[in-house]
PDB file of C-alpha atoms and ligand atoms in Angstrom:
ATOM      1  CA  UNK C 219     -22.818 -18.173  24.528  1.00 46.00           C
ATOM      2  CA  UNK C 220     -21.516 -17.380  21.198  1.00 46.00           C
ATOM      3  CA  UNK C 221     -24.221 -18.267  17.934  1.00 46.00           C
ATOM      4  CA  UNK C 222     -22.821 -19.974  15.261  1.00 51.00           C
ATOM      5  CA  UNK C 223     -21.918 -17.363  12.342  1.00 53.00           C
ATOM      6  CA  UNK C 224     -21.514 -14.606  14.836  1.00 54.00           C
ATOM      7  CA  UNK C 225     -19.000 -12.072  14.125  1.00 59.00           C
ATOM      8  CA  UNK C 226     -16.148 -12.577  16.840  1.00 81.00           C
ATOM      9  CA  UNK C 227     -14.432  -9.102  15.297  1.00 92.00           C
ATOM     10  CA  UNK C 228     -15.891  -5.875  15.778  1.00 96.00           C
ATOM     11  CA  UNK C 229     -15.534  -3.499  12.585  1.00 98.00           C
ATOM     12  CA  UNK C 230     -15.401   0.288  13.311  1.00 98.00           C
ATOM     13  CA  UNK C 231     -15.157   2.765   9.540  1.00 98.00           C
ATOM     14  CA  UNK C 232     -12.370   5.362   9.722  1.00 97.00           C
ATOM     15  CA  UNK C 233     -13.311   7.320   7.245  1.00 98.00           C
ATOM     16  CA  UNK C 234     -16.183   7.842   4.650  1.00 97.00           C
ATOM     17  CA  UNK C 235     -14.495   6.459   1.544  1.00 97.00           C
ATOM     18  CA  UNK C 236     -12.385   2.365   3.081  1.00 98.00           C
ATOM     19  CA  UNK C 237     -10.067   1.613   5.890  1.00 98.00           C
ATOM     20  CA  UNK C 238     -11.731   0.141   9.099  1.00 98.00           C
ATOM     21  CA  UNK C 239     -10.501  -0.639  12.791  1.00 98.00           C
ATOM     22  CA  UNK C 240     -10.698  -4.006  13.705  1.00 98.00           C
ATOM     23  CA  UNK C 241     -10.668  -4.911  17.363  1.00 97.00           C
ATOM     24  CA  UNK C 242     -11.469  -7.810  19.381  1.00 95.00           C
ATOM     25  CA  UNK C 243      -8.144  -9.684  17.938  1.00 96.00           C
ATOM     26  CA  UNK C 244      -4.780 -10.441  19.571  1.00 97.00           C
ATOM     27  CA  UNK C 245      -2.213 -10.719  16.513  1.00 97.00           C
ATOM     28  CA  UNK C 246       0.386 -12.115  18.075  1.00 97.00           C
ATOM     29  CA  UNK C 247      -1.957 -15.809  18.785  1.00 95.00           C
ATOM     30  CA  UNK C 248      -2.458 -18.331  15.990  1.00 94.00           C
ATOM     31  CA  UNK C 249      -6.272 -16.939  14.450  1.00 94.00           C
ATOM     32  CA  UNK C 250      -8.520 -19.915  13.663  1.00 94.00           C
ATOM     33  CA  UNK C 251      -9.827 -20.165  10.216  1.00 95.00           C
ATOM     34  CA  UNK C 252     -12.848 -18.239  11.160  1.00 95.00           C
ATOM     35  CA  UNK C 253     -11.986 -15.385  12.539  1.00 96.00           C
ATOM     36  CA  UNK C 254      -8.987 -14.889   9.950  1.00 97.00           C
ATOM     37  CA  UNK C 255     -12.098 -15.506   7.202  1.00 97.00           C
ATOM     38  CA  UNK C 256     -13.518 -12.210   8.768  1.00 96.00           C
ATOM     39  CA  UNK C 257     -10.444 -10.586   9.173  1.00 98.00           C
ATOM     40  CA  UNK C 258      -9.567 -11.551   4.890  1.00 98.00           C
ATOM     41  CA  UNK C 259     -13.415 -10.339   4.280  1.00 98.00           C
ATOM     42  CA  UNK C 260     -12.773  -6.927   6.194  1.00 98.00           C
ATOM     43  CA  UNK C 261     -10.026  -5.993   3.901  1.00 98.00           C
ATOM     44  CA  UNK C 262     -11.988  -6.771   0.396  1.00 98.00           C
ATOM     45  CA  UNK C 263     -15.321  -4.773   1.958  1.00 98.00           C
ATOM     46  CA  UNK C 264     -12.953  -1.691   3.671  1.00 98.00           C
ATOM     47  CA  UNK C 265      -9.710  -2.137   1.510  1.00 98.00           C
ATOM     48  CA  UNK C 266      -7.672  -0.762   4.493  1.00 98.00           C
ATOM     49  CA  UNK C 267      -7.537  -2.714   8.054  1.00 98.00           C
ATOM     50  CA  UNK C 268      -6.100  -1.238  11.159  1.00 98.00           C
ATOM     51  CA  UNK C 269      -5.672  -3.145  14.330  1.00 98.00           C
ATOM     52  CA  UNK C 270      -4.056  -1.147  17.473  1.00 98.00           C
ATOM     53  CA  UNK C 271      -2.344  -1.964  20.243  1.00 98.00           C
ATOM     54  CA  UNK C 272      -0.680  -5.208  19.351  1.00 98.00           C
ATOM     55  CA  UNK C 273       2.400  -6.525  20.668  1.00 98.00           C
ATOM     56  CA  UNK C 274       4.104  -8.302  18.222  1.00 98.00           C
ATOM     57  CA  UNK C 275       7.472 -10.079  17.358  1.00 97.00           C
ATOM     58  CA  UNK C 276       8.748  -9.957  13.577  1.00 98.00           C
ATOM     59  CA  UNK C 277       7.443 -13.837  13.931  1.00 98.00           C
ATOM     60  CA  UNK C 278       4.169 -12.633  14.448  1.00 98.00           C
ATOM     61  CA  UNK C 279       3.789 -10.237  11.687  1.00 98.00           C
ATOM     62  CA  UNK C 280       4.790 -12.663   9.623  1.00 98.00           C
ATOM     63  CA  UNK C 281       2.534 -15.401  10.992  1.00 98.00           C
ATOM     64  CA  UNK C 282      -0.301 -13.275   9.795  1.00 98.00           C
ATOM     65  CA  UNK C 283       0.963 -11.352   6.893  1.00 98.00           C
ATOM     66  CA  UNK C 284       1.442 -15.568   5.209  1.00 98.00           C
ATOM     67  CA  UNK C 285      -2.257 -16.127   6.264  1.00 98.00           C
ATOM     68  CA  UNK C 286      -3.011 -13.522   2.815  1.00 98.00           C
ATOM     69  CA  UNK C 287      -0.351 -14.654   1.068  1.00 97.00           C
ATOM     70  CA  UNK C 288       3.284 -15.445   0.280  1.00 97.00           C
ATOM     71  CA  UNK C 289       5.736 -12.588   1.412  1.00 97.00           C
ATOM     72  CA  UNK C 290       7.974 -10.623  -1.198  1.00 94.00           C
ATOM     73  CA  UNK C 291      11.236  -8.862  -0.532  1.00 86.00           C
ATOM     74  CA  UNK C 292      11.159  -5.325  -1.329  1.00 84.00           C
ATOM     75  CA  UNK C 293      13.406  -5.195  -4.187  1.00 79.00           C
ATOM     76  CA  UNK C 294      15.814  -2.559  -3.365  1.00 79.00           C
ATOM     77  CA  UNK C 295      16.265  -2.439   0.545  1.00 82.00           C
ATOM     78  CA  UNK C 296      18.111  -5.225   2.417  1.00 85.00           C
ATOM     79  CA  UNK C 297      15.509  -7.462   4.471  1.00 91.00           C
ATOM     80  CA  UNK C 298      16.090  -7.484   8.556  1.00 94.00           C
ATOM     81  CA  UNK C 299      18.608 -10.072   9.569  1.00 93.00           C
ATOM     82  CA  UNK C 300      16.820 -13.657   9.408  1.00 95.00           C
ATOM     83  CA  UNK C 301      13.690 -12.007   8.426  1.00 96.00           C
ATOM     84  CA  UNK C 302      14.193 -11.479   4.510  1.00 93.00           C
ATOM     85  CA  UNK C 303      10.364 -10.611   3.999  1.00 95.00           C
ATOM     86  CA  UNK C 304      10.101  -7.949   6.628  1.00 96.00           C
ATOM     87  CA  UNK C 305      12.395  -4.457   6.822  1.00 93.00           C
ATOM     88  CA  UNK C 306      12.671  -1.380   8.642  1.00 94.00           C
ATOM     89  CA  UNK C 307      11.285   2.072   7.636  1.00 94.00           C
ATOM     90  CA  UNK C 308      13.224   4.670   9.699  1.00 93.00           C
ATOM     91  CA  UNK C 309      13.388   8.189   9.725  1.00 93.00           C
ATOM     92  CA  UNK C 310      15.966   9.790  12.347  1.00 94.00           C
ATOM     93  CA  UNK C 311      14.959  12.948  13.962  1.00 96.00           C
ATOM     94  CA  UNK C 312      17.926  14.511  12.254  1.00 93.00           C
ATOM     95  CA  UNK C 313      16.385  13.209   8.733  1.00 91.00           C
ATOM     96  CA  UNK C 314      14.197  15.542   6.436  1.00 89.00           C
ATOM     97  CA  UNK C 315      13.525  12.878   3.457  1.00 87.00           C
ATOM     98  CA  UNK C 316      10.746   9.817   4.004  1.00 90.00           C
ATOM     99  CA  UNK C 317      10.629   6.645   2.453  1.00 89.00           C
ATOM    100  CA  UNK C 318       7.169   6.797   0.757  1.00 90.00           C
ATOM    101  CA  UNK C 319       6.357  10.108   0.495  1.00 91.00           C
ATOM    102  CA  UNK C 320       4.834  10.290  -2.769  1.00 91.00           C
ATOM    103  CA  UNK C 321       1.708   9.086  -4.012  1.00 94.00           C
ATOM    104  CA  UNK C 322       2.380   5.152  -5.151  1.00 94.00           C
ATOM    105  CA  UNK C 323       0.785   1.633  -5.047  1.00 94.00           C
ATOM    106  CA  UNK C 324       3.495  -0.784  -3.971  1.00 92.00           C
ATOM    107  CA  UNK C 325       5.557  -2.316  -6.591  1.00 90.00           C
ATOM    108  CA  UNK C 326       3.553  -1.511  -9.371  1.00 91.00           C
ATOM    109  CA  UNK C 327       6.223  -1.439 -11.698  1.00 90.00           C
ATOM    110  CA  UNK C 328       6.933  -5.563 -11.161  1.00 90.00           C
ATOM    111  CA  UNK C 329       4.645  -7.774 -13.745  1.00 91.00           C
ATOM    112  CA  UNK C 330       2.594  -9.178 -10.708  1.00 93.00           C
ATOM    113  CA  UNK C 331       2.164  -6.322  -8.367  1.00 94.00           C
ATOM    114  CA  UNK C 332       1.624  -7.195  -4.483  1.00 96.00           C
ATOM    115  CA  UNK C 333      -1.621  -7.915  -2.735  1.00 98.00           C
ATOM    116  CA  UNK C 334      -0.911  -6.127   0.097  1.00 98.00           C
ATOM    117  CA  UNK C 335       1.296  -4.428   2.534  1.00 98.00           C
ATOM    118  CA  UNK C 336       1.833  -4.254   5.762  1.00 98.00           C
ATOM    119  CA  UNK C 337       3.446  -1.999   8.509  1.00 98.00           C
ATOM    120  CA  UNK C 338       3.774  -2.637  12.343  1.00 98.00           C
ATOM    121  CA  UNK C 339       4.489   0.674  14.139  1.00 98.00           C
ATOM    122  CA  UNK C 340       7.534   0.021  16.160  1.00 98.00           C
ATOM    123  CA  UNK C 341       7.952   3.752  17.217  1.00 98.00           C
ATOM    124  CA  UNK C 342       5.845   6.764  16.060  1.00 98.00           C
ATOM    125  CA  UNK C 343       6.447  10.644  16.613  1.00 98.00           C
ATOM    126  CA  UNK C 344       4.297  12.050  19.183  1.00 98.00           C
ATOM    127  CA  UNK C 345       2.041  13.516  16.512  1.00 97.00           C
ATOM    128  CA  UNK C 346       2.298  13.215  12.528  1.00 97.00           C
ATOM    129  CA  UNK C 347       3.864  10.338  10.643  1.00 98.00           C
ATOM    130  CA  UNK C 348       0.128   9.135   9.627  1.00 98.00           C
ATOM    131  CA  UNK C 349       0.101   7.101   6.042  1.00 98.00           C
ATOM    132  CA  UNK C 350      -2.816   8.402   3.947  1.00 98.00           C
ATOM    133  CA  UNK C 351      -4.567   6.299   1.507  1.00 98.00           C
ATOM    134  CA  UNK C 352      -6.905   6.380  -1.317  1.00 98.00           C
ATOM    135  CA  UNK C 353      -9.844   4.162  -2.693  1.00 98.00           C
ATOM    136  CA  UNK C 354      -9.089   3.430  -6.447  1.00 98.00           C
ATOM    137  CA  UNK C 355     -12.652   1.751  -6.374  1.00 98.00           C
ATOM    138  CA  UNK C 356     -14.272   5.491  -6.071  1.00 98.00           C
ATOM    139  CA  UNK C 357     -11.670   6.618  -8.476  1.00 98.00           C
ATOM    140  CA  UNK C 358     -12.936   4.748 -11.260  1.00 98.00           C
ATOM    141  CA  UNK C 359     -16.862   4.893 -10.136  1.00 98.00           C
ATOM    142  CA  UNK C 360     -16.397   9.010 -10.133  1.00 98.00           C
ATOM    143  CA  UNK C 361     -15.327   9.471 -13.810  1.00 98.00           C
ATOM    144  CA  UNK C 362     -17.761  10.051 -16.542  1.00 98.00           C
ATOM    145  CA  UNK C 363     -19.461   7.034 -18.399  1.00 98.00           C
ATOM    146  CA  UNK C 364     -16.937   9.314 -21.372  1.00 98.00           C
ATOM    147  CA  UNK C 365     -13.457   9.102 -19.786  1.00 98.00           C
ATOM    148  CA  UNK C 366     -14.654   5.215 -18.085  1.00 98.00           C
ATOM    149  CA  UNK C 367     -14.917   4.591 -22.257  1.00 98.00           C
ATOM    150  CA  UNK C 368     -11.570   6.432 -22.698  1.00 97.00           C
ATOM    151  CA  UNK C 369      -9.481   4.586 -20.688  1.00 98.00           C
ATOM    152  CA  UNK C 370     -11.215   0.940 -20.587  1.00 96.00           C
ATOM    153  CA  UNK C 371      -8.489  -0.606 -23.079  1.00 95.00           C
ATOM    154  CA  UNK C 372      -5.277   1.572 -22.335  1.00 97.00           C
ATOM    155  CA  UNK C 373      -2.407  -0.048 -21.034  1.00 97.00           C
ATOM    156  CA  UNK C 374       0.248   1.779 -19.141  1.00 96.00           C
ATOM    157  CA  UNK C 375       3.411   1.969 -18.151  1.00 95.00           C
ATOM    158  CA  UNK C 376       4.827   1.707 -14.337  1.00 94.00           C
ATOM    159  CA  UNK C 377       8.564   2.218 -14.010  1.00 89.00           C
ATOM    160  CA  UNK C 378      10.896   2.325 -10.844  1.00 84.00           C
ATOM    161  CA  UNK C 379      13.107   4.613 -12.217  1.00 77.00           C
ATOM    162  CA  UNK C 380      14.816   7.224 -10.286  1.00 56.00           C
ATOM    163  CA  UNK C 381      13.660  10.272 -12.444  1.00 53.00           C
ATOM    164  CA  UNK C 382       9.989   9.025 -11.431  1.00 48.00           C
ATOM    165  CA  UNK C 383      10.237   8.959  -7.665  1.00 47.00           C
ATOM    166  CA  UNK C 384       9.169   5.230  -7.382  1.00 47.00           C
ATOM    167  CA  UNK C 385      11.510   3.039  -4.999  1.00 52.00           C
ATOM    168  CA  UNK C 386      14.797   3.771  -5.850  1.00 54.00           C
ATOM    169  CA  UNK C 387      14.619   7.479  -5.484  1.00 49.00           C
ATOM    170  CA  UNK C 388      13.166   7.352  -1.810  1.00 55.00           C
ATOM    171  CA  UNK C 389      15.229   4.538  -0.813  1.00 55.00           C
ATOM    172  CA  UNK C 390      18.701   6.216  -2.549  1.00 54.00           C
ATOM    173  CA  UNK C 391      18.296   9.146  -1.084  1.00 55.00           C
ATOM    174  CA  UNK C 392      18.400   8.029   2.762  1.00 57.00           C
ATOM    175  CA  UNK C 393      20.855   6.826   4.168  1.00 52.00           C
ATOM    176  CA  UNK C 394      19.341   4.259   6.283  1.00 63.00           C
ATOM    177  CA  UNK C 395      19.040   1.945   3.990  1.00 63.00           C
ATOM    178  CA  UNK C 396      20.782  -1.239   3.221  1.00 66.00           C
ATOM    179  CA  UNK C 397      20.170  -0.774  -0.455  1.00 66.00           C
ATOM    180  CA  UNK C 398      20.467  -3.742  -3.265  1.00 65.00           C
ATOM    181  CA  UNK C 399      19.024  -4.721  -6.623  1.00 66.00           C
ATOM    182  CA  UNK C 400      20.236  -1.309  -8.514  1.00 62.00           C
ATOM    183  CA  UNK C 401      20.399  -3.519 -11.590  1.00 62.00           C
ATOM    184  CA  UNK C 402      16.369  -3.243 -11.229  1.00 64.00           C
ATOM    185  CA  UNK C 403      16.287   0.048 -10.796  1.00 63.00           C
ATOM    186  CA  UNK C 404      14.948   0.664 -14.142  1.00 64.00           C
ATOM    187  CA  UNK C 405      12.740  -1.750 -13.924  1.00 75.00           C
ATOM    188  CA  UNK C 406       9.330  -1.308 -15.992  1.00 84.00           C
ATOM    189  CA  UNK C 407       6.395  -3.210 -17.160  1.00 91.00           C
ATOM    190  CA  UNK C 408       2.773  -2.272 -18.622  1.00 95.00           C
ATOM    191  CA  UNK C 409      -0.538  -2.543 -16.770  1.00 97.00           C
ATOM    192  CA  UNK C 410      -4.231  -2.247 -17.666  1.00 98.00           C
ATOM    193  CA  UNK C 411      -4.412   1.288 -15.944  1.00 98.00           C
ATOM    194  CA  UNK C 412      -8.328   0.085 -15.248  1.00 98.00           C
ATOM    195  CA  UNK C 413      -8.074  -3.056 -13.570  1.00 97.00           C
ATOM    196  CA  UNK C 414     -10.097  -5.529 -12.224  1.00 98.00           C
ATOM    197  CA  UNK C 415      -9.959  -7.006  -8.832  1.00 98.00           C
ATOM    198  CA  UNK C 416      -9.155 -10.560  -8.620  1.00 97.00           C
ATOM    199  CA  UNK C 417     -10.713 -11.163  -5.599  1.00 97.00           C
ATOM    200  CA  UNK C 418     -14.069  -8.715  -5.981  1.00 98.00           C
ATOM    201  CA  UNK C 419     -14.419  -8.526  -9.637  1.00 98.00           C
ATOM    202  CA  UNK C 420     -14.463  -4.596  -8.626  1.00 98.00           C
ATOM    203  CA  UNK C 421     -12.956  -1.908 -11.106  1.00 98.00           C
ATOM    204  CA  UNK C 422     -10.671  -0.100 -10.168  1.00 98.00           C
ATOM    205  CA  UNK C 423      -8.476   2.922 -11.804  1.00 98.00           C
ATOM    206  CA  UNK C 424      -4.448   1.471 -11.021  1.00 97.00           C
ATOM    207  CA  UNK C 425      -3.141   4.930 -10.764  1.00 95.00           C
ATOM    208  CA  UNK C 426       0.529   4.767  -9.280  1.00 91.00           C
ATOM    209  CA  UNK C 427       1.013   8.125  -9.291  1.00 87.00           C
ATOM    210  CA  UNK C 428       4.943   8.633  -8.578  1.00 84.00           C
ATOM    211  CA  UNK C 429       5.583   5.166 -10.542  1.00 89.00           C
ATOM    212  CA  UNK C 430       3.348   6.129 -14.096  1.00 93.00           C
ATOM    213  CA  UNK C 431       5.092   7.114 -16.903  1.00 93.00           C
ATOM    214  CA  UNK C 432       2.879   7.056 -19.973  1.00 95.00           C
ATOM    215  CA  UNK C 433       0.466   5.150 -22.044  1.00 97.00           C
ATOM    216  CA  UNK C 434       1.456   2.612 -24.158  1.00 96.00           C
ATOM    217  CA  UNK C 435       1.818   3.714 -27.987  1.00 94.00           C
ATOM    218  CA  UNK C 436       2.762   7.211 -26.853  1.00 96.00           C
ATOM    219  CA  UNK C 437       5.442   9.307 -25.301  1.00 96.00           C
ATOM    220  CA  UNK C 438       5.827  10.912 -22.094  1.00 95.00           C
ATOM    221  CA  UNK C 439       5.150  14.496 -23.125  1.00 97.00           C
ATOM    222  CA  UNK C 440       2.017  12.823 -24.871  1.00 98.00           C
ATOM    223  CA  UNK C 441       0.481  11.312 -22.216  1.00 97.00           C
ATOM    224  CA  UNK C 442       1.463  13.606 -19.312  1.00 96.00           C
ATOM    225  CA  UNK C 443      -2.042  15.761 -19.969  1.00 97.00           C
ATOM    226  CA  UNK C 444      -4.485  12.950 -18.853  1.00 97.00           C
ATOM    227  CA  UNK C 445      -2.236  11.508 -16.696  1.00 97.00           C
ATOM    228  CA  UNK C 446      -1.938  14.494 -14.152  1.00 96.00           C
ATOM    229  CA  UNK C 447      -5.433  14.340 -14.444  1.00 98.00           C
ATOM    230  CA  UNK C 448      -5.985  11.334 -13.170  1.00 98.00           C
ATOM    231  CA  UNK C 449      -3.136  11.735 -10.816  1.00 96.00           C
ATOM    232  CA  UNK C 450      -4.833  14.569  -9.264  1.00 97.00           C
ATOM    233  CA  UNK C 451      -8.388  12.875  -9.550  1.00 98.00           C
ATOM    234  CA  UNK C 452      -7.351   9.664  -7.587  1.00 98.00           C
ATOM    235  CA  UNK C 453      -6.088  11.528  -4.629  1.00 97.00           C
ATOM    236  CA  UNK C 454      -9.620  14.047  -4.281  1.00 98.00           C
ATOM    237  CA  UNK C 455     -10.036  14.047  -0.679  1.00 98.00           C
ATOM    238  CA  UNK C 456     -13.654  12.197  -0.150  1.00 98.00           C
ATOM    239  CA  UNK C 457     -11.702   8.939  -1.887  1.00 98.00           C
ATOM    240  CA  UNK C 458      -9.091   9.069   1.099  1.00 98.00           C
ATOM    241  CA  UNK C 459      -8.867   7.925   4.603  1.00 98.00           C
ATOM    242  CA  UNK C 460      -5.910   8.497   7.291  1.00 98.00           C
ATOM    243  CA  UNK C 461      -3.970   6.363   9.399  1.00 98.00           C
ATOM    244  CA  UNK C 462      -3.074   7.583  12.355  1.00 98.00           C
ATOM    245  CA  UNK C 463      -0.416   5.372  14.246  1.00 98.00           C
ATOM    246  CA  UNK C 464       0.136   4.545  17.917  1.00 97.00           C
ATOM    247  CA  UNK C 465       3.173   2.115  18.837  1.00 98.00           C
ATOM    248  CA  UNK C 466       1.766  -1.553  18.219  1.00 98.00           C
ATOM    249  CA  UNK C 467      -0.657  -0.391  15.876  1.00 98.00           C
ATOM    250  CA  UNK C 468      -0.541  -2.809  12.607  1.00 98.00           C
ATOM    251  CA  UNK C 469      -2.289  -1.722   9.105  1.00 98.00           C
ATOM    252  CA  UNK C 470      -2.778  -3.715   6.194  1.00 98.00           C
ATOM    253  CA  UNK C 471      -3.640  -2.495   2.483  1.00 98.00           C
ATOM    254  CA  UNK C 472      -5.064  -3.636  -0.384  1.00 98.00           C
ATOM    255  CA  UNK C 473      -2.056  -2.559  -3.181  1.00 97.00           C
ATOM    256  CA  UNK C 474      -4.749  -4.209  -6.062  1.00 98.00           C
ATOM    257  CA  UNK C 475      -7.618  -1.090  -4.737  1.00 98.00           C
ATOM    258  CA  UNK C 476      -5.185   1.757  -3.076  1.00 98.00           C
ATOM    259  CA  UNK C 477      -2.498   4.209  -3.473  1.00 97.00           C
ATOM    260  CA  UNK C 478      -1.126   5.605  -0.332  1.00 97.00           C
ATOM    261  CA  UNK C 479       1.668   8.265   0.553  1.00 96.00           C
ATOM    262  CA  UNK C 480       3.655   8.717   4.153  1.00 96.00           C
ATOM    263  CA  UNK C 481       3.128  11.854   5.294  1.00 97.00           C
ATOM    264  CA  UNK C 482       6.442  13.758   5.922  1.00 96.00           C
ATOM    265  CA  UNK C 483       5.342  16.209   9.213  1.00 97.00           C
ATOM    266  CA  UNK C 484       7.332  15.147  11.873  1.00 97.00           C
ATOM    267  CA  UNK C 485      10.978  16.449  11.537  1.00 96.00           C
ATOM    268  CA  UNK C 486      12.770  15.981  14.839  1.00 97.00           C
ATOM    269  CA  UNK C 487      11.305  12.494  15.777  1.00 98.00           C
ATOM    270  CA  UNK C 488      11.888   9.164  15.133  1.00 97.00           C
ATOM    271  CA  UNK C 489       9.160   6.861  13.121  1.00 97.00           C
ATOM    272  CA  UNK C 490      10.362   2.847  12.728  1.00 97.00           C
ATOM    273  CA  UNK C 491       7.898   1.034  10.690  1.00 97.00           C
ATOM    274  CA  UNK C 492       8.360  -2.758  10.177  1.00 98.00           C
ATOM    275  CA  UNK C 493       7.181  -3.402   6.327  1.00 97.00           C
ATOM    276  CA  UNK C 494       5.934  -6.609   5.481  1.00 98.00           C
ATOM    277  CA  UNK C 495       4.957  -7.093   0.935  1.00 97.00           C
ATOM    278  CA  UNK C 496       2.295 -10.091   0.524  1.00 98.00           C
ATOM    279  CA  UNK C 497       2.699 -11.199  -3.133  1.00 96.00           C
ATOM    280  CA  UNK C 498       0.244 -12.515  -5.469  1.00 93.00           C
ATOM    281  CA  UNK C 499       0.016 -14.354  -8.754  1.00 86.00           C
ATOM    282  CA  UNK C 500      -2.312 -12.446 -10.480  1.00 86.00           C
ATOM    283  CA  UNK C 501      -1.080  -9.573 -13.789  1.00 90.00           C
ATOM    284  CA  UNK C 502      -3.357  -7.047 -13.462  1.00 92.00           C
ATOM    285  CA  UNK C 503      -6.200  -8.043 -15.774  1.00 93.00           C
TER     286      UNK C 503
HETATM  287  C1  SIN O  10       5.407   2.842   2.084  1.00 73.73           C
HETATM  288  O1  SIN O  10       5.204   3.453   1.052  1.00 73.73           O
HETATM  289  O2  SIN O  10       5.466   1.613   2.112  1.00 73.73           O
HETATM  290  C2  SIN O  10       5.590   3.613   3.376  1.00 73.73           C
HETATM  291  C3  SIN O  10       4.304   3.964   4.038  1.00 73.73           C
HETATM  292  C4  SIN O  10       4.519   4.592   5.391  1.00 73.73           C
HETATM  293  O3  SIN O  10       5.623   4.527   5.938  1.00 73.73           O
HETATM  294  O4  SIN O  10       3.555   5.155   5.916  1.00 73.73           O
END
C-alpha cells in the first residue's frame, strides 16, 4: 500500500554538479497532478531530467512538454507537419556540421528566453551524440565575493547573429533544415548576465556563450576580456553533467539555470532528435 506523500518517482543523480534519471514513469499516459508535481520539483532541485526508454508519439511529447508550459516555435527552422511546436534535429551519416554544437542557452537572444527544452531521441549513433550541459547555479556560486560584485548590475547583450554562432549559423549551414524567419536573424536583446530564477529565487550567471556579444555601454573588443572568462569559467568540468542517449530516451532542461552543447563525435551515423521549446513569461530579472 502506497502512504500518502510517498514519492511514486525514483530519482537517480547523473553527475556531481544537476541532471537526474527519473524512472518509474510511462510518458506516453496522462501523469496525475502528483506525480507531474514531482516530476516539475525534480527539474528545479537537478536542473536536468532524463527519462529512458519511452515510447512516445509527437502527441505525447507534447502532452507533457504543455504540463511546464506553453510551447514556442524555434524561430528559424520549419516546425514538423501539424506539429508547429516540435521539429527534427538530424544529422546524416554523410553530414560533418551539428545543429547545437556550441556552447548556448536556448533562445537567449529573444526578450523572454524559454523555460525549457526538450529532446526525444528518435535515433542515436551507436556511441557519441551525447548533449553536455552545465549548471549556471555553480557558475555564479564559484566566483569571488569580487567578480559576484563586478558583474551584479551588468546587463548584456545576446544576439542570433550569424557571425556569433547562435541559431542561424548552425541551422544555415545544414542542409536539413526547413529554414524561415531570416528577417530575425539579427535578432538581439539585453539581459541581466546574473539572473535570478523565477521559480527558485537561485542566482545564476546567464552565460550564452556562442549567443554573447558584449556588455552594455561598451564594445565588442571591450568586453571580449571578461567575457571569455566567463565563457571558459561556466563550462569548468565539475559544473557539467552528460547525457548519454538511447532511442526513447527523453531529456528536459532548465534554459533559465543551463547552457548545453551537442557533442559532434559521431560522423557516419545518423542522430534524429525531436525538439520541443517550453516558453515562459518571465525577462530575465
Ligand atoms: C540544441 O542545442 O537544442 C541541440 C542539443 C542536442 O541536439 O543535443
Amino acid at each position: 500500500m502506497l502512504l500518502k506523500n510517498q514519492p511514486t518517482i525514483t530519482l537517480d543523480p547523473i553527475a556531481g554538479s544537476m541532471g537526474v534519471q527519473i524512472s518509474g514513469v510511462d510518458l506516453s499516459r496522462p501523469l496525475d497532478d502528483g506525480v507531474f508535481g514531482e516530476i516539475r520539483q525534480a527539474l528545479l532541485d537537478y536542473q536536468v531530467i532524463l527519462f529512458h526508454d519511452q515510447v512516445l508519439e509527437p502527441e505525447h511529447c507534447e502532452a507533457f512538454a504543455t504540463r511546464f508550459g506553453p510551447l514556442v516555435p524555434y524561430p528559424f527552422v520549419k516546425g514538423l507537419p501539424g506539429h508547429p511546436g516540435i521539429f527534427e534535429i538530424r544529422k546524416e551519416p554523410d553530414e560533418r556540421r551539428n545543429f547545437g554544437g556550441n556552447w548556448h542557452t536556448d533562445m537567449s537572444f529573444t526578450e523572454t528566453p524559454p523555460l525549457g527544452t526538450m529532446l526525444y531521441a528518435r535515433e542515436v549513433p551507436t556511441r557519441g551524440g551525447d548533449t553536455l550541459l552545465t549548471s549556471l547555479y555553480l557558475a555564479w556560486e564559484m566566483l569571488s565575493d569580487g567578480m559576484k560584485e563586478l558583474l551584479r548590475d551588468m546587463q548584456a547583450e545576446y544576439s542570433a547573429a550569424l557571425k556569433h554562432a547562435g541559431g542561424r549559423a548552425a541551422v544555415m549551414n545544414s542542409t536539413r533544415f526547413t529554414v524561415e524567419n531570416l528577417d530575425r536573424s539579427e535578432e538581439a536583446t539585453f539581459h541581466p548576465i546574473v539572473r535570478t530564477h523565477p521559480e527558485t529565487g537561485r542566482l545564476a550567471l546567464y552565460v550564452s556563450g556562442s549567443h554573447l556579444t558584449r556588455f552594455a555601454d561598451m564594445t565588442e573588443e571591450e568586453s571580449a576580456p571578461l567575457l571569455d572568462y566567463l565563457r571558459t569559467h561556466a563550462t569548468r568540468p565539475e559544473f557539467t553533467c552528460r547525457i548519454r542517449y538511447r532511442p526513447g530516451s527523453l531529456v528536459l532542461w532548465d534554459n533559465r539555470c543551463t547552457q548545453h552543447l551537442a557533442l559532434n563525435d559521431y560522423h557516419g551515423e545518423r542522430r534524429v532528435m525531436h525538439r520541443l521549446t517550453i516558453g515562459s513569461s518571465d525577462r530575465p530579472h
